[in-house]
Coordinates of C-alpha atoms in Angstrom, one line a residue:
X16 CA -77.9 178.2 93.9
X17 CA -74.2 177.9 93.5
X18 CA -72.6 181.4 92.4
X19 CA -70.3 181.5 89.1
X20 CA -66.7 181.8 89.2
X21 CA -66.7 184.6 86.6
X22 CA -69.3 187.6 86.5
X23 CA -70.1 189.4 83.1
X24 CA -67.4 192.0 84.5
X25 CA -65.1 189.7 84.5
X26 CA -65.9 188.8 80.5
X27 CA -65.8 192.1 79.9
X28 CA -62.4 192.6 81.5
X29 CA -61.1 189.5 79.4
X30 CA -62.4 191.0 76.3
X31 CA -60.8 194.7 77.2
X32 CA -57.0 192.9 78.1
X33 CA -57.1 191.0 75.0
X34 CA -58.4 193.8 72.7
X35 CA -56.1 196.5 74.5
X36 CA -53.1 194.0 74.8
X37 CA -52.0 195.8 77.5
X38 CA -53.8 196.9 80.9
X39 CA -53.3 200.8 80.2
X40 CA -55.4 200.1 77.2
X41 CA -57.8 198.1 78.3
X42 CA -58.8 200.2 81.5
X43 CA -58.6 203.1 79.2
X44 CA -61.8 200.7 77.1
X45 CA -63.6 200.2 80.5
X46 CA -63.1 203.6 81.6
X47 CA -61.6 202.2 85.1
X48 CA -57.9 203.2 86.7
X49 CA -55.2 200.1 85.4
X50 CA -54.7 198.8 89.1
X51 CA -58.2 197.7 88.8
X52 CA -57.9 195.9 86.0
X53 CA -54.7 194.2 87.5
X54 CA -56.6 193.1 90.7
X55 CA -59.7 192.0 88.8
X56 CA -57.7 190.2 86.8
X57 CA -55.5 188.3 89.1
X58 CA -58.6 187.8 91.2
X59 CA -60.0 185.6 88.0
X60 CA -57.0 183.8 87.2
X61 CA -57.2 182.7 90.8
X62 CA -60.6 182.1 91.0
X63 CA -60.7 179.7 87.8
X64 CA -57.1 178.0 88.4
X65 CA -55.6 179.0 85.0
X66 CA -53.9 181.6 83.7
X67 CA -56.0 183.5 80.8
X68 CA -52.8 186.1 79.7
X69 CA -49.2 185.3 78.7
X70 CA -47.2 188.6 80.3
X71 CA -44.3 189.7 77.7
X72 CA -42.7 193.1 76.7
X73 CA -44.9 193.0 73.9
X74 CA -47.8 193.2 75.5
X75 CA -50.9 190.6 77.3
X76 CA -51.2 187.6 74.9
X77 CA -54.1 185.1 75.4
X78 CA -53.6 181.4 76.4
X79 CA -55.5 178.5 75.4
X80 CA -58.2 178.8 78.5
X81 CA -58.1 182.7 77.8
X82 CA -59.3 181.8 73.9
X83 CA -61.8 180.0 75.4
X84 CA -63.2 182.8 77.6
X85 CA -62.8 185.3 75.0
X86 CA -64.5 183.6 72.4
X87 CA -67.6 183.0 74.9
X88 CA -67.7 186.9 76.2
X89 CA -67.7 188.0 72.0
X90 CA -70.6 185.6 72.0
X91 CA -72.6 187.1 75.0
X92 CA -71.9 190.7 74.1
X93 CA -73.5 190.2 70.7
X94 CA -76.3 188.3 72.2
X95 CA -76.9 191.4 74.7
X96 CA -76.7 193.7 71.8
X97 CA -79.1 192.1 70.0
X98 CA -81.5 192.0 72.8
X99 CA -81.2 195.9 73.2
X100 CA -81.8 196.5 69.6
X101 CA -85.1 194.1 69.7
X102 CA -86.5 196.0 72.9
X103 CA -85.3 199.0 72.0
X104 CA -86.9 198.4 68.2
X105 CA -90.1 197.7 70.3
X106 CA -90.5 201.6 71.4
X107 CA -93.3 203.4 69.5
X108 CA -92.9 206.5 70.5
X109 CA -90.9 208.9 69.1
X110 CA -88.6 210.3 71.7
X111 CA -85.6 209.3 72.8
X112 CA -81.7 209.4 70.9
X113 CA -80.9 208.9 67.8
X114 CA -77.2 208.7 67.4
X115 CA -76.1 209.6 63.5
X116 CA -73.2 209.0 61.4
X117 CA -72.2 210.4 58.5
X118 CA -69.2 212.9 57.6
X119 CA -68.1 216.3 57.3
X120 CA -69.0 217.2 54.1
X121 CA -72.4 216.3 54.3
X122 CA -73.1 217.7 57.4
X123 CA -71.4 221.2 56.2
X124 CA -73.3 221.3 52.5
X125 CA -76.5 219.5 53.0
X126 CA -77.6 218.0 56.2
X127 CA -77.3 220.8 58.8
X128 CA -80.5 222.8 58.2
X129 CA -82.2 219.6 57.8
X130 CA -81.0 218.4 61.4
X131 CA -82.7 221.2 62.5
X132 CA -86.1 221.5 61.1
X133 CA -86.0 217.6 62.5
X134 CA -85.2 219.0 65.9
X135 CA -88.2 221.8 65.9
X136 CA -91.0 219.2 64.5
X137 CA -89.4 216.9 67.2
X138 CA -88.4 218.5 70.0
X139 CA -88.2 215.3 72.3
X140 CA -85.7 213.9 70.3
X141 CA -82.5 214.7 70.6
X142 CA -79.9 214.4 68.1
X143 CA -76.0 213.1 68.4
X144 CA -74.5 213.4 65.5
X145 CA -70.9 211.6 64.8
X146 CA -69.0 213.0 62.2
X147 CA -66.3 210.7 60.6
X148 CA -65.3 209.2 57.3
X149 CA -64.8 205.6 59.1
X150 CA -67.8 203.2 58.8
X151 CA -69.6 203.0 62.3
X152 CA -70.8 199.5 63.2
X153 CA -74.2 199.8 63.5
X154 CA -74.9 196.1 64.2
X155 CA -73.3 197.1 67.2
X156 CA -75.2 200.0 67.8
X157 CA -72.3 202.1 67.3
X158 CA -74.9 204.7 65.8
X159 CA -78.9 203.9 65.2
X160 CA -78.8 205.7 61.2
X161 CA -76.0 206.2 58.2
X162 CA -76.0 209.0 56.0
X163 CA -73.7 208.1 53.8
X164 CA -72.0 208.8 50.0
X165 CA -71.5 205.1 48.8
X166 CA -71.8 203.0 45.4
X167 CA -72.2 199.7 48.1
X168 CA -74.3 199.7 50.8
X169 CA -74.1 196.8 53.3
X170 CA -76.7 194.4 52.3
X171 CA -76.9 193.8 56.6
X172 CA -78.3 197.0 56.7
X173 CA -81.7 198.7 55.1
X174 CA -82.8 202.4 53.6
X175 CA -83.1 203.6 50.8
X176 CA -81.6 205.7 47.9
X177 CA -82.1 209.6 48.1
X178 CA -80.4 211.0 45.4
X179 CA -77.5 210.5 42.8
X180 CA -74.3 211.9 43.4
X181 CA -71.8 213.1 40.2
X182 CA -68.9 214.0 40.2
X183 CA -66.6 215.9 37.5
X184 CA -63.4 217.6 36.8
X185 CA -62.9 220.8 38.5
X186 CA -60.1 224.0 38.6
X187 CA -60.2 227.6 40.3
X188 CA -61.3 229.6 37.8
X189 CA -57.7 231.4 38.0
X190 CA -56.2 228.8 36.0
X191 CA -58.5 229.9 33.3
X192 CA -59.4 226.7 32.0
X193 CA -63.0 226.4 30.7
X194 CA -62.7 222.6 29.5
X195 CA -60.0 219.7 30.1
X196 CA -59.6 217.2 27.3
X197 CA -58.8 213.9 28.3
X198 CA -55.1 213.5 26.2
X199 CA -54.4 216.8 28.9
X200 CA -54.8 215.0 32.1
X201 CA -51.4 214.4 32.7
X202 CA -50.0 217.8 31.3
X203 CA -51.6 219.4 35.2
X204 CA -51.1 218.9 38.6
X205 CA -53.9 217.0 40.2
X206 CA -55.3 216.3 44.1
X207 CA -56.6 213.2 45.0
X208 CA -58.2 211.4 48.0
X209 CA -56.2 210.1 51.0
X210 CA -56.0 206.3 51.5
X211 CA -59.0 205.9 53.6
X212 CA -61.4 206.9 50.3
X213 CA -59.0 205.0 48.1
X214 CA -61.9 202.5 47.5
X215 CA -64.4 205.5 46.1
X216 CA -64.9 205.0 42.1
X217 CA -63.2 208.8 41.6
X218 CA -60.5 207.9 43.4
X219 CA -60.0 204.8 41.0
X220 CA -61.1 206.5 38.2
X221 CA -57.8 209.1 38.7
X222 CA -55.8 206.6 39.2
X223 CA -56.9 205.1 36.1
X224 CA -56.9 207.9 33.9
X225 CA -54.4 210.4 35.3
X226 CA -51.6 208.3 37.2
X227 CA -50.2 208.0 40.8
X228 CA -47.4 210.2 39.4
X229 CA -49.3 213.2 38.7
X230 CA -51.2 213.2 42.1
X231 CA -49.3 215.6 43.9
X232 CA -51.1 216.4 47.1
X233 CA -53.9 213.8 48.8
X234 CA -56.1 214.5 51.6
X235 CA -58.3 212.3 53.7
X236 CA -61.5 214.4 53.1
X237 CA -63.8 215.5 50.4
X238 CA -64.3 219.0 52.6
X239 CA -60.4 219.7 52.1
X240 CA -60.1 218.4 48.8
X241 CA -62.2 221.2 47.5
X242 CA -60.7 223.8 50.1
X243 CA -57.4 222.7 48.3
X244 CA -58.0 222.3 44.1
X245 CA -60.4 226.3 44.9
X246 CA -56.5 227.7 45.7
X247 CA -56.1 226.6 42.5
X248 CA -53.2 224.1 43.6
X249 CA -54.4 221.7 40.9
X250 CA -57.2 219.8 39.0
X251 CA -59.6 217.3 41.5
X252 CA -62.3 215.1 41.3
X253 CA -65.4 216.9 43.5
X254 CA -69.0 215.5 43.9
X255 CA -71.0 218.4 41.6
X256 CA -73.2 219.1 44.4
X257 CA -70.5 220.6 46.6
X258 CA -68.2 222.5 44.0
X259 CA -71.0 224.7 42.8
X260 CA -71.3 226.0 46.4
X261 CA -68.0 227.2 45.8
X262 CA -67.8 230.7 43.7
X263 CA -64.1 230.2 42.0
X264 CA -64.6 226.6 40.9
X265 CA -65.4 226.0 37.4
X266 CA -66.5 222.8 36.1
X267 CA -64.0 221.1 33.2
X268 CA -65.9 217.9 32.8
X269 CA -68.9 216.0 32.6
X270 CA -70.1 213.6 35.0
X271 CA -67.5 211.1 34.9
X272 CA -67.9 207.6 35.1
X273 CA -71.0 205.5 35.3
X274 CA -73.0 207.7 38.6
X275 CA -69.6 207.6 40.7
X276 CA -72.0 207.2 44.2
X277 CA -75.6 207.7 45.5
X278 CA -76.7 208.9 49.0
X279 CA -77.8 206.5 51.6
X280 CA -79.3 206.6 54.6
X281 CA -79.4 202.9 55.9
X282 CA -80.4 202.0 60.0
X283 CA -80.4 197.8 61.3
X284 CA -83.5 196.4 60.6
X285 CA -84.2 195.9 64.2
X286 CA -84.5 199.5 64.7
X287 CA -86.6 200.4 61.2
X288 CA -89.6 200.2 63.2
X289 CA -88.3 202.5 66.3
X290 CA -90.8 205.6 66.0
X291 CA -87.7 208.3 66.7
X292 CA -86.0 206.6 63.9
X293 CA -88.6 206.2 61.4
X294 CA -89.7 209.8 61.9
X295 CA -86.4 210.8 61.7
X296 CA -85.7 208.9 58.1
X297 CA -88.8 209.7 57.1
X298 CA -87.7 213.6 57.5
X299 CA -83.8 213.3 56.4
X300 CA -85.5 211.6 52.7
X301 CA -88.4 214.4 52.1
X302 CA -85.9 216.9 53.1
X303 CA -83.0 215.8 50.4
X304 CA -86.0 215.0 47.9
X305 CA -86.8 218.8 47.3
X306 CA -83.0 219.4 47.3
X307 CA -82.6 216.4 44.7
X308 CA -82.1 218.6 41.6
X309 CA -79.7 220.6 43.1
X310 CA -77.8 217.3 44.6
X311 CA -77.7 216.1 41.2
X312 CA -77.2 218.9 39.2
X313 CA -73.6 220.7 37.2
X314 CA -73.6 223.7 36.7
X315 CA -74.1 226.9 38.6
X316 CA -75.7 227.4 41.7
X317 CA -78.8 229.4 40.5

């Protein structure tokens, strides 16, 4: 049997150069030293007669033939990941990985103790949890389960609902407001989210009702957003659930909005039938469902 000109190395190198633009990058991807990728890539070129990369100060730019070999590589990775997600959907056992995603302030108010009374009921599954505000490709297997805050879950991906999340107006309590009327909004400081939760509803909602102006101070997370409106610094939007935790916060609002965002927690359907991830579902929603009034609730902590 004749042998092929191009191994599924070689793909993968393609793929790397032309993601990367650059060799630095791309043996960075394939966790390899840059000569290598040089001399496998020079070995292919030579191999198939045509050059796959245009070399410029801007970086590696693909050629017609190198389109062509890219678009064939993206089409075998996907089919190899979906053949690891079927086989790996066909184990009934429950031991193993299963690789998590959700973010910081879920993992620092809710889902901690929960992780571990998973981990004591299952001690042959182990847990790698990746915490992050970005949206993990599970398709790809970037993670096996989602535990996310959302108003939108991808419809490519299946769960289910665990609990309402509200949100509302909040203030230290040294400001010594006890409500906030709505022709006030602008007369205060606010903090808002930073661009990568710019699509949450509270984040539209203050830019709506309070004005870019008067948003002073952003920050990329939900954690740091209450860390900064507790010193008082100004007036934010906080999911309910999480300012009550804090002792110096004092609601000024109801709910707002039309229920802002639910919790998720969503897995590919290949893998809904994977014992360690079913078990490990199944635990995550009975766990949040005898937290659910709490989750949902306004006022004080009791």
């Amino acid at each position: 049997m004749p042998q092929p000109l191009v191994s599924w190395d070689d793909y993968r190198t393609v793929l790397a150069v032309s993601s990367a633009r650059s060799l630095a990058g791309a043996a960075d991807l394939l966790a390899v030293n840059q000569s290598t990728v040089f001399r496998r890539l020079g070995a292919m070129e030579e191999r198939l007669g045509a050059r796959l990369f245009e070399r410029s100060r801007t970086g590696y730019s693909l050629t017609a033939a190198g389109e062509e070999m890219v678009k064939l590589a993206e089409r075998m990775s996907e089919e190899i990941i979906d053949f690891e997600r079927r086989l790996t959907g066909q184990d009934l056992r429950p031991q193993g990985e299963v690789r998590v995603t959700t973010n910081d302030t879920l993992v620092v108010h809710l889902l901690t103790p929960i992780f571990a009374s998973f981990r004591k009921l299952y001690p042959e599954i182990s847990l790698d949890v990746v915490v992050g505000n970005q949206s993990l490709n599970l398709s790809k297997r970037d993670a096996d389960v989602a535990i996310r805050a959302t108003s939108d879950p991808p419809e490519t991906l299946v769960g289910r609902r665990l609990a309402a999340i509200p949100w509302a107006i909040y203030g230290a309590s040294s400001l010594g407001l006890t409500t906030l009327d709505p022709v006030d909004y602008r007369s205060h400081p606010w903090i808002g989210l930073g661009d990568n939760l710019s699509g949450l509803k509270p984040s539209r909602w203050l830019t709506q009702h309070v004005g870019e102006d008067r948003i002073g101070w952003r920050i990329n997370t939900v954690l740091g957003l209450a860390e900064a409106v507790a010193e008082g610094a100004g007036l934010g939007l906080l999911p309910c659930f999480i300012a009550r935790t804090i002792p110096n916060l004092v609601p000024l609002s109801d709910p707002i909005g039309d229920s802002p965002g639910a919790l998720w927690i969503l897995t590919h359907p290949d893998l809904r039938a994977t014992a360690r991830v079913r078990v490990f579902m199944d635990h995550v929603g009975s766990e949040i469902a005898k937290r659910r009034p709490e989750i949902e609730g306004i006022g004080p902590k009791a």
